[in-house]
C-alpha atoms as a PDB file:
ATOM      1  CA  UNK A   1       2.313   9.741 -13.572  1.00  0.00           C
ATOM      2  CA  UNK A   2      -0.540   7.309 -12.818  1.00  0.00           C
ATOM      3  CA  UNK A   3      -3.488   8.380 -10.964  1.00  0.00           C
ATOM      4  CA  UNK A   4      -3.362   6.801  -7.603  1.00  0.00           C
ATOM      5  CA  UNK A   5      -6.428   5.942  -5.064  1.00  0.00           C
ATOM      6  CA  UNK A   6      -3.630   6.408  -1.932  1.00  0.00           C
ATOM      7  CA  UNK A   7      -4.020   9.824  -0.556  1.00  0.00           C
ATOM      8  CA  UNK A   8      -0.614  11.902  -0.157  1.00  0.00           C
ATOM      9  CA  UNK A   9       0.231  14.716   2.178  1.00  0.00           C
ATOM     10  CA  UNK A  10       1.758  18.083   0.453  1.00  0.00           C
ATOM     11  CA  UNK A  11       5.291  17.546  -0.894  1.00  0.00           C
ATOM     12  CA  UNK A  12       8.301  18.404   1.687  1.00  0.00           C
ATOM     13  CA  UNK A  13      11.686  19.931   0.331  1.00  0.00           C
ATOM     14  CA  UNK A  14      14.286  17.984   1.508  1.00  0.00           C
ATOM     15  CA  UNK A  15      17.169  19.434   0.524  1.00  0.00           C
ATOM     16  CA  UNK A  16      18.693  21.719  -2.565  1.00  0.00           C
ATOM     17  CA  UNK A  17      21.538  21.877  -4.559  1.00  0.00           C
ATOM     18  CA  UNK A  18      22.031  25.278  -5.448  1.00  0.00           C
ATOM     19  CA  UNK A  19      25.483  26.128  -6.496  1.00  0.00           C
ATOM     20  CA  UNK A  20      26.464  22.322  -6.713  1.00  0.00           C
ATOM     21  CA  UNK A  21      26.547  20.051  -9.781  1.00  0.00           C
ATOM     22  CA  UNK A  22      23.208  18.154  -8.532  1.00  0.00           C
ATOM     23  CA  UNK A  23      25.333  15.344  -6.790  1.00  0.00           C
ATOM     24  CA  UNK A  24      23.986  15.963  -3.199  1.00  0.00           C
ATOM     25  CA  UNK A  25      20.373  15.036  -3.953  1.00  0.00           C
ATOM     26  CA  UNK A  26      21.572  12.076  -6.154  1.00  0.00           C
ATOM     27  CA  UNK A  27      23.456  10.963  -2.170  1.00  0.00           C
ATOM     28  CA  UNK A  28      20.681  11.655  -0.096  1.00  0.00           C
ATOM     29  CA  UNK A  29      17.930   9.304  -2.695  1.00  0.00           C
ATOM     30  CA  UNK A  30      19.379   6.066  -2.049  1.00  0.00           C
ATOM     31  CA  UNK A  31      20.044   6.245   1.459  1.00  0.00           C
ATOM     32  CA  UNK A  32      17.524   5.801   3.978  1.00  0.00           C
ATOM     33  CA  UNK A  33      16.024   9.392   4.744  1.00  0.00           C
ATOM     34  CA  UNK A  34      16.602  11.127   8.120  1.00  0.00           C
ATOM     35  CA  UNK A  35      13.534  11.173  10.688  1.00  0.00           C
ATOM     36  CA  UNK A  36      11.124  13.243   9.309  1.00  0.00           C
ATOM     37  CA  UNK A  37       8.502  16.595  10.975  1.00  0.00           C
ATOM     38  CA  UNK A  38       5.532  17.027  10.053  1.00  0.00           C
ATOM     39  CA  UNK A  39       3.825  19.889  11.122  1.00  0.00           C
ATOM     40  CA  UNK A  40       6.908  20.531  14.112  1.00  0.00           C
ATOM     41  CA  UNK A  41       6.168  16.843  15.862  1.00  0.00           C
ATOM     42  CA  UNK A  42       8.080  13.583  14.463  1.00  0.00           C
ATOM     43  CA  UNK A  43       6.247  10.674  12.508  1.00  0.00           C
ATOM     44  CA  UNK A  44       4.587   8.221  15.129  1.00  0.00           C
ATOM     45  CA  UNK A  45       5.167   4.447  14.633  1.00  0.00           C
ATOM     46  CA  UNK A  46       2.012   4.132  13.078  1.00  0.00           C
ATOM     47  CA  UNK A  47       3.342   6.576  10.371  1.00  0.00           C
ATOM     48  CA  UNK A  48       6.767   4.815  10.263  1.00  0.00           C
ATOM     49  CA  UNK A  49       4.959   1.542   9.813  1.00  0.00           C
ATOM     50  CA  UNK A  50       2.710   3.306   6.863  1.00  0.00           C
ATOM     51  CA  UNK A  51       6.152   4.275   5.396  1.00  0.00           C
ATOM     52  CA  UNK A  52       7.636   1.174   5.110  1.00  0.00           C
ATOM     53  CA  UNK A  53       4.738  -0.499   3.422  1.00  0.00           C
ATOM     54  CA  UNK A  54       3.595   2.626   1.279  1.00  0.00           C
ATOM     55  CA  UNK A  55       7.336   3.997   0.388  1.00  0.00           C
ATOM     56  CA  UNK A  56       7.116   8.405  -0.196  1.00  0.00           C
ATOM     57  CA  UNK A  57       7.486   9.568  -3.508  1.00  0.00           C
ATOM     58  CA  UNK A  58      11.219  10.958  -4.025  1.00  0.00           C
ATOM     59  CA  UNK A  59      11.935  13.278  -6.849  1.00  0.00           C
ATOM     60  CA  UNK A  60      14.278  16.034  -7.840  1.00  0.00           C
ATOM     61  CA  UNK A  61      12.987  19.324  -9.603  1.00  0.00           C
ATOM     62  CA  UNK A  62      15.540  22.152 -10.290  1.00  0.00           C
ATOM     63  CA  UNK A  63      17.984  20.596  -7.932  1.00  0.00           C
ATOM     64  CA  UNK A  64      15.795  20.355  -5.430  1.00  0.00           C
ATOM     65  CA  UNK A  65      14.939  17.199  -3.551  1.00  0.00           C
ATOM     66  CA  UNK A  66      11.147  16.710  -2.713  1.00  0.00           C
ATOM     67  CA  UNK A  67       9.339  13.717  -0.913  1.00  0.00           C
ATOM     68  CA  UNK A  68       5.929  12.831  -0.618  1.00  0.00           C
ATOM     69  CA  UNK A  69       4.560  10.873   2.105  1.00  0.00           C
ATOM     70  CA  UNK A  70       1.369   8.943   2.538  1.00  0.00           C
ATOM     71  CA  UNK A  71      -1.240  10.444   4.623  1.00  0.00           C
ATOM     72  CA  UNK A  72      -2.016   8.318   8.228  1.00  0.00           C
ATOM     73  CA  UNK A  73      -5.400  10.955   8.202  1.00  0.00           C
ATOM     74  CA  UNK A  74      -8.240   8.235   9.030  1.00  0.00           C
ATOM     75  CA  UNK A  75     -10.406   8.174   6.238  1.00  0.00           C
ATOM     76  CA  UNK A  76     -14.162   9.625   6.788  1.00  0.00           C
ATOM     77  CA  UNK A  77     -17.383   7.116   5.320  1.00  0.00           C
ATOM     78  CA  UNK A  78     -17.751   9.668   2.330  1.00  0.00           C
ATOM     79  CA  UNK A  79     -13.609   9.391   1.388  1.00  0.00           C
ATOM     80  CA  UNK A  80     -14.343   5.421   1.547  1.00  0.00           C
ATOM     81  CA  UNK A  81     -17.292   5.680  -1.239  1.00  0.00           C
ATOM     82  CA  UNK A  82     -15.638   7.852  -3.338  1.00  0.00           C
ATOM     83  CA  UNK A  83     -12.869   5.375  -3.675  1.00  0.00           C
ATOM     84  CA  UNK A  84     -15.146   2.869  -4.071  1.00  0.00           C
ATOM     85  CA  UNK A  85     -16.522   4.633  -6.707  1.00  0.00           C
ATOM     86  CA  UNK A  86     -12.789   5.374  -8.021  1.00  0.00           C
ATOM     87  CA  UNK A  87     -11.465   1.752  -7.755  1.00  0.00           C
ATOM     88  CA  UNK A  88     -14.745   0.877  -9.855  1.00  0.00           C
ATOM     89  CA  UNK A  89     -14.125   3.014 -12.670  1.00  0.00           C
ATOM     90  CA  UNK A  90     -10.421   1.409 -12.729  1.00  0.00           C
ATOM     91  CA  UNK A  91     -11.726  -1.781 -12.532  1.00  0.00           C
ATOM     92  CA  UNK A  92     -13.952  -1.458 -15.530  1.00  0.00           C
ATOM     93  CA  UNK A  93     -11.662   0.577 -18.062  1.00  0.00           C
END
């Protein structure tokens, strides 16, 4: 996996497939996922918007089914230089 200068929020288990052949996290990955809660409250439209242009990370891990979404946390002055700092060292490899 790449390194990435987008932040990410902790992966969320989505579903499992204990006991099954693995064919229930294979349905759920191409369809559109349900509405999602974070932290008990459901995603804004500011997140949903973030979502559609920055799609979560989807994999499967011992039939398990785990997304990763983008984080809509504003970013603080220092988080801005240090990916300034990031996207230079990028830029010059």
């Amino acid at each position: 996996a790449t390194a990435s200068l987008v932040r990410y929020n902790n992966p969320v288990l989505v579903s499992t497939t204990k006991g099954k052949k693995g064919g229930e996290a294979k349905k759920t990955a191409g369809k559109k996922l349900p509405p999602v809660e974070i932290g008990g409250k459901e995603l804004t439209q500011t997140e949903d918007i973030l979502n559609s242009i920055l799609p979560p990370k989807e994999w499967t891990k011992n039939g398990q089914l785990w997304v990763q979404y983008v984080s809509s946390t504003p970013a603080t002055r220092l988080d801005v230089v240090n990916l300034q700092e990031q996207l230079d060292q990028k830029l010059q490899q």
